[in-house]
C-alpha atoms as a PDB file:
ATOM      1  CA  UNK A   1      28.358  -1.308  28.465  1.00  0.00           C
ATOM      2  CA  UNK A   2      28.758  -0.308  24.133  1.00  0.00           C
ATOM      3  CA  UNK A   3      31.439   1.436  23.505  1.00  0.00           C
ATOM      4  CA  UNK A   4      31.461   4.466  21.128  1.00  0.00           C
ATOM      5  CA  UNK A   5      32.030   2.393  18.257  1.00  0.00           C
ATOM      6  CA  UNK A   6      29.221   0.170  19.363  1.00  0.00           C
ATOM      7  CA  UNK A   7      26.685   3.278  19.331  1.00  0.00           C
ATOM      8  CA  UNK A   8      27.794   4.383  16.235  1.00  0.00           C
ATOM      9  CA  UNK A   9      27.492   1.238  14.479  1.00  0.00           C
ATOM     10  CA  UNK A  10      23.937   0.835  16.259  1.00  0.00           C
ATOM     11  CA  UNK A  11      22.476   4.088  15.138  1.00  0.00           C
ATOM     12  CA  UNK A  12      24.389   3.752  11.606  1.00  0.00           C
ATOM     13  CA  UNK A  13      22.651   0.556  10.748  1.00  0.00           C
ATOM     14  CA  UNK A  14      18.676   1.793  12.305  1.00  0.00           C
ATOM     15  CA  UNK A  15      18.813   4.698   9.756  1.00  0.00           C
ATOM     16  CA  UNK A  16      20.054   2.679   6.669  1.00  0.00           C
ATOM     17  CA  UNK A  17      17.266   0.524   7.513  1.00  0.00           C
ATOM     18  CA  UNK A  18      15.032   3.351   7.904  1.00  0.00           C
ATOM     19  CA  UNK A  19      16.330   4.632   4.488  1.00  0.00           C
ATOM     20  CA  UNK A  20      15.297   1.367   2.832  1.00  0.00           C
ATOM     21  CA  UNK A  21      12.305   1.193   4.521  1.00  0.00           C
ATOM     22  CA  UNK A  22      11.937   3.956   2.520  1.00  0.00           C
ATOM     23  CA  UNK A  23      13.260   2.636  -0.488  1.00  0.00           C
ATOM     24  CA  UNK A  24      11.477  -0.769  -0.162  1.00  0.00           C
ATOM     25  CA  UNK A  25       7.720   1.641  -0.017  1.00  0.00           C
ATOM     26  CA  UNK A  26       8.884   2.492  -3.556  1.00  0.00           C
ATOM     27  CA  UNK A  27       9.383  -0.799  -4.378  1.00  0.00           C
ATOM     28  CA  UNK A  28       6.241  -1.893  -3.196  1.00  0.00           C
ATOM     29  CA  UNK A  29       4.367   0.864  -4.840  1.00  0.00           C
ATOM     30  CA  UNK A  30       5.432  -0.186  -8.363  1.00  0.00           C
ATOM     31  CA  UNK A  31       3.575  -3.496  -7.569  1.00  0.00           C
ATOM     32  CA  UNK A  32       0.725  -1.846  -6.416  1.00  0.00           C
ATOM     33  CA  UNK A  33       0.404   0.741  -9.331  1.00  0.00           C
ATOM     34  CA  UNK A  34       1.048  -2.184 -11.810  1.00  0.00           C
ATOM     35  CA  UNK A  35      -1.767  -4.073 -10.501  1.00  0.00           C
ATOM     36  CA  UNK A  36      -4.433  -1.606  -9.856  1.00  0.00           C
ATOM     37  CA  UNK A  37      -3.933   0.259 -13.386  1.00  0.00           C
ATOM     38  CA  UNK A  38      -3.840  -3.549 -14.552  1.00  0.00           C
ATOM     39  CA  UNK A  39      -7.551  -3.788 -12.788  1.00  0.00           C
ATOM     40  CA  UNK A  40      -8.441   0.066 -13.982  1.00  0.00           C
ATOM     41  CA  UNK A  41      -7.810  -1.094 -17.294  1.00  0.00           C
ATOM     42  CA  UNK A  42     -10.276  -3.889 -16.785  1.00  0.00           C
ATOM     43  CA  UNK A  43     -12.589  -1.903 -15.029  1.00  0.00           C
ATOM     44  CA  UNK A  44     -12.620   0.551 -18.404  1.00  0.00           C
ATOM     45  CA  UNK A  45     -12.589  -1.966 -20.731  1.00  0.00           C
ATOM     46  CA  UNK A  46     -15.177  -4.294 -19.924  1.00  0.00           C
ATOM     47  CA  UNK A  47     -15.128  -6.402 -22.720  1.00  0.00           C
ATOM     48  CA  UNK A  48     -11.980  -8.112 -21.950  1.00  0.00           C
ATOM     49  CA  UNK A  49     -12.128 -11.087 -19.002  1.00  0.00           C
ATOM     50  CA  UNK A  50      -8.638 -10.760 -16.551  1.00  0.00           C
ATOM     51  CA  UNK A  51      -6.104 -12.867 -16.830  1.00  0.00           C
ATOM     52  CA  UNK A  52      -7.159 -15.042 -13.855  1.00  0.00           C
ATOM     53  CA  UNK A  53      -7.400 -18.379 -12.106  1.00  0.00           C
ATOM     54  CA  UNK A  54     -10.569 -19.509 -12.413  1.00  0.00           C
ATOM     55  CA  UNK A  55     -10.725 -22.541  -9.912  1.00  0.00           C
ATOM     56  CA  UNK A  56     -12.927 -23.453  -6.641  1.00  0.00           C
ATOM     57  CA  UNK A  57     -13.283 -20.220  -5.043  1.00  0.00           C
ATOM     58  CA  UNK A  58     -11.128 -17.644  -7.386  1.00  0.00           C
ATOM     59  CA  UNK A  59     -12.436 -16.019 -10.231  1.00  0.00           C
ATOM     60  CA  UNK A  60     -12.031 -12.819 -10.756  1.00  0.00           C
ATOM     61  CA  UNK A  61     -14.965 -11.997 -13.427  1.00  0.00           C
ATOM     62  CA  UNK A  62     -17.200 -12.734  -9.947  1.00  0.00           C
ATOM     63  CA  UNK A  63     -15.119 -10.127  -7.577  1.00  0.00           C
ATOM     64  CA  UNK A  64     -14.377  -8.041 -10.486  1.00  0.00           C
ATOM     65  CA  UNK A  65     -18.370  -7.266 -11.885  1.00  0.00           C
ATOM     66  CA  UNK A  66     -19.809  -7.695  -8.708  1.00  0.00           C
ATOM     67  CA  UNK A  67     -22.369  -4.879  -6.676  1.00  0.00           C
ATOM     68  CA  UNK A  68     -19.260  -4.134  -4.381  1.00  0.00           C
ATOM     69  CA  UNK A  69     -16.801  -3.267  -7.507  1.00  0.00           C
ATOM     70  CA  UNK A  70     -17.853   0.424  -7.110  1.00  0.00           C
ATOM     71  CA  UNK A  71     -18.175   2.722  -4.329  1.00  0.00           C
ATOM     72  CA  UNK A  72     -20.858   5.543  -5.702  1.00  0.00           C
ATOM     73  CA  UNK A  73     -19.899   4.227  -8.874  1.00  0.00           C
ATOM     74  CA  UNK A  74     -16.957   4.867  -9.056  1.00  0.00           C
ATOM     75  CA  UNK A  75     -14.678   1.676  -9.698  1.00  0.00           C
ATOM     76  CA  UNK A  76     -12.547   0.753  -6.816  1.00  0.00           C
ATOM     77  CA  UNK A  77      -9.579  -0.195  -8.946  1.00  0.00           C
ATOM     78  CA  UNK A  78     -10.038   3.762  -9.851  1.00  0.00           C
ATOM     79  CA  UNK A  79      -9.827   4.325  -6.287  1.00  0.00           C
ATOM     80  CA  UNK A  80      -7.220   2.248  -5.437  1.00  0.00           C
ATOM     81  CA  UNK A  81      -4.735   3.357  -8.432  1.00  0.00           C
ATOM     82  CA  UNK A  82      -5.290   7.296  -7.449  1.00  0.00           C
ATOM     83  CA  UNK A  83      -4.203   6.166  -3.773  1.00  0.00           C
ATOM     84  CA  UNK A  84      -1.132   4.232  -4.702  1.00  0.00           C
ATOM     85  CA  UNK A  85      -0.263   7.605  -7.152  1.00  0.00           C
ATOM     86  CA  UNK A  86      -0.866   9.614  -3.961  1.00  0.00           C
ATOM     87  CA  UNK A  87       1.518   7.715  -1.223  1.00  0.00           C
ATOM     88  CA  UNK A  88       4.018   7.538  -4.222  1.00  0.00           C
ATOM     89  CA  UNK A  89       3.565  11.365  -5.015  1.00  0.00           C
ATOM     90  CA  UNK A  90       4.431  11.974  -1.108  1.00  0.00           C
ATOM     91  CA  UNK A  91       6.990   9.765  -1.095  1.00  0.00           C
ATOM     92  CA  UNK A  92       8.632  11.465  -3.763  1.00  0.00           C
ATOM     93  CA  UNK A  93       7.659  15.324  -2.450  1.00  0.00           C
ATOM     94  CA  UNK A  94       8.814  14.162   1.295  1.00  0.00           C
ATOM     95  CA  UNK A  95      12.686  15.201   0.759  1.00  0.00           C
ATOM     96  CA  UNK A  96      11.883  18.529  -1.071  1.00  0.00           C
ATOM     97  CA  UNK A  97       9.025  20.001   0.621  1.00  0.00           C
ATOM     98  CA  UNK A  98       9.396  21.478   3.972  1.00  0.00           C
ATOM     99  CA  UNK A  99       5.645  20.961   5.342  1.00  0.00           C
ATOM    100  CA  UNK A 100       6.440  16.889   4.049  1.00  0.00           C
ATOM    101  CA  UNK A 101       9.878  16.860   5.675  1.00  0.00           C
ATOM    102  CA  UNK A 102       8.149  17.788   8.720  1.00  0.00           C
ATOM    103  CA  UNK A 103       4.905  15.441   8.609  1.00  0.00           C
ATOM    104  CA  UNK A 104       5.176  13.482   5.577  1.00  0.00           C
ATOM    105  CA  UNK A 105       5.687  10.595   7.569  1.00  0.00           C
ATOM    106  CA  UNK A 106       2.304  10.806   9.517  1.00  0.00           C
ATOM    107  CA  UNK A 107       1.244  12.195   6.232  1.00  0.00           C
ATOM    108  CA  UNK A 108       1.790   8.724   4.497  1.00  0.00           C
ATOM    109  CA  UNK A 109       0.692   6.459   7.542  1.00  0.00           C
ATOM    110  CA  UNK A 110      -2.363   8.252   7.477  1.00  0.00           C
ATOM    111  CA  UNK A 111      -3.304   7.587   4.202  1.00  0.00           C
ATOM    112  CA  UNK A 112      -2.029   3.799   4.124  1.00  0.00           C
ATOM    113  CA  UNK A 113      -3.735   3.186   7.109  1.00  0.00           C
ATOM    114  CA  UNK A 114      -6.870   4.224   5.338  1.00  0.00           C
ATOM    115  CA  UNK A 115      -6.040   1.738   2.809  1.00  0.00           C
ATOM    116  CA  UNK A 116      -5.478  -0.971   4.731  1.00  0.00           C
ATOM    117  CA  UNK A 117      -8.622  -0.935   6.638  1.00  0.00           C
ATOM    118  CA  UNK A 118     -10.076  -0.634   3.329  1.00  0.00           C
ATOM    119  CA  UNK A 119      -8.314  -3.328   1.636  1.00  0.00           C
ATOM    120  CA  UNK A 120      -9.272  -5.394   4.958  1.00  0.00           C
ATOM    121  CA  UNK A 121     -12.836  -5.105   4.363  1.00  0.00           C
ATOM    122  CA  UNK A 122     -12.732  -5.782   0.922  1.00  0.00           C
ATOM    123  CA  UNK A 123     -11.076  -9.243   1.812  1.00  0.00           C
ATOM    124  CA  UNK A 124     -14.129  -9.556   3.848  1.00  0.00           C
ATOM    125  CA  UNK A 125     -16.760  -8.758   1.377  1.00  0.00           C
ATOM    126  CA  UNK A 126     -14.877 -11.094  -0.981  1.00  0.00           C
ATOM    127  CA  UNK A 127     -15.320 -13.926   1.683  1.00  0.00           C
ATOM    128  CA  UNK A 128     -18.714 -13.426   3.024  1.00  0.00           C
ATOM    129  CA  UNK A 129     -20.621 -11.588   0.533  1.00  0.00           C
ATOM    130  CA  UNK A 130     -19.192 -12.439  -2.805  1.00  0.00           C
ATOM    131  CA  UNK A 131     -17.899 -15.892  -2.040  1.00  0.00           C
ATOM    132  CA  UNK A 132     -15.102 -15.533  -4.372  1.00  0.00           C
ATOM    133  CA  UNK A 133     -11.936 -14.340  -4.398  1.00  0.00           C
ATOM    134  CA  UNK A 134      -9.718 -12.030  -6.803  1.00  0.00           C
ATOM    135  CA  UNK A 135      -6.194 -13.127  -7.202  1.00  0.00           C
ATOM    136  CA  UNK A 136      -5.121  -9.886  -8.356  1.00  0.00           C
ATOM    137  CA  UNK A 137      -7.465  -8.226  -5.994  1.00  0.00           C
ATOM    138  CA  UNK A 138      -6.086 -10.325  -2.708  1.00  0.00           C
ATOM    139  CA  UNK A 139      -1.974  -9.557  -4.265  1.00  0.00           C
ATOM    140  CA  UNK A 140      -3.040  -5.862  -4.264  1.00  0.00           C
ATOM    141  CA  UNK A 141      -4.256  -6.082  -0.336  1.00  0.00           C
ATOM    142  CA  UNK A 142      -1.405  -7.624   0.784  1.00  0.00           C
ATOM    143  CA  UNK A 143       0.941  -5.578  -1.054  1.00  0.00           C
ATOM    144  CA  UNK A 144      -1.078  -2.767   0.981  1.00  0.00           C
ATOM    145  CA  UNK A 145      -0.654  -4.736   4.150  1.00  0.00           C
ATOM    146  CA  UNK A 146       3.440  -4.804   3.545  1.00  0.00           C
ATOM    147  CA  UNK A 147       3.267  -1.132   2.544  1.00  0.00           C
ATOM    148  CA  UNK A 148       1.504  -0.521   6.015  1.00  0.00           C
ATOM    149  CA  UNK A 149       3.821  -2.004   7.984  1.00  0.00           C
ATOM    150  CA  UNK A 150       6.472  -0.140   6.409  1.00  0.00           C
ATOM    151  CA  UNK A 151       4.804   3.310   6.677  1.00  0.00           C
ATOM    152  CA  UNK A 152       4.051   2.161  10.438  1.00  0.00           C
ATOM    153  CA  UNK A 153       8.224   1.493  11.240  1.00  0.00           C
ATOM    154  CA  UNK A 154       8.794   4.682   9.134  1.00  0.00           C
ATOM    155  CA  UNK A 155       6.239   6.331  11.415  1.00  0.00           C
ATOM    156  CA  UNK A 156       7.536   4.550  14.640  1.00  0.00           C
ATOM    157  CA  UNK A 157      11.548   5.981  13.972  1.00  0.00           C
ATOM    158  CA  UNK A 158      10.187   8.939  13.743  1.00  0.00           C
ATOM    159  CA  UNK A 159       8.987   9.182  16.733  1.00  0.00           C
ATOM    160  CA  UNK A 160      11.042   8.030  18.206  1.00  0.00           C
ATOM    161  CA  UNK A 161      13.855  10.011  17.074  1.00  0.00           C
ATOM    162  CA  UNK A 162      12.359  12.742  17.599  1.00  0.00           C
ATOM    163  CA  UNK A 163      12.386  11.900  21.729  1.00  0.00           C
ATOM    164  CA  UNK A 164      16.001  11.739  21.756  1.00  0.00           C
END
């Protein structure tokens, strides 16, 4: 049986984890926002070919100016930067704003789950449609994935410590 001190050490070390889970989102995040504005950028100036490995199946002038660069023409680096600025924007509100203290957490699962499914099918139109791959583009999607699973363990502690 754990002893006081046991419990206490237990439940110390879940919510520093769950504060760098936190912490770690942010960290993510500035990854993310670097390489979609780095792809926005792109995206507005057209002229200029990325910075990219251009070998077997990666090249990113392909992926980049390809039908499946736009959703109703709008670019999806666009899209991708203004989500990234979102889930950073509620990760920043979610200690000052009561309605975000209460559901920011579900809040910000929501909308990286969104973006993971999304990024997920992009990785599949890259393979089957396009037949090339972004380097920049496949960094971005699995920065989203790591940024998922840390909204999802933020998500799951709350939950669960909300049943206790």
């Amino acid at each position: 049986m754990a002893t006081n001190t046991e419990q206490i050490d237990m439940a110390s070390t879940s919510s520093r984890f769950s504060l760098s889970a936190r912490t770690l989102s942010f960290v993510v995040l500035f990854f993310a926002i670097f390489i979609s504005a780095y792809l926005s950028y792109l995206k507005i100036d057209s002229g200029e070919p990325a910075i990219c490995l251009n070998t077997g199946s990666f090249d990113c002038g392909v992926v980049l100016n390809s039908a499946y660069s736009e959703l109703a023409g709008i670019p999806i680096a666009w899209l991708g930067l203004a989500t990234n600025l979102i889930v950073l924007s509620l990760l920043i509100l979610e200690p000052r704003v009561e309605m975000l203290r209460e559901f920011g957490v579900t809040l910000i699962f929501g909308v990286v789950l969104f973006a993971f499914l999304f990024s997920m099918y992009l990785i599949y139109v890259q393979a089957v449609f396009i037949e090339a791959y972004c380097p920049w583009c496949l960094t971005h999607e699995a920065l989203i994935t790591v940024l998922f699973l840390l909204s999802g363990y933020r998500l799951w502690r709350s939950l669960n410590s909300d049943e206790a």
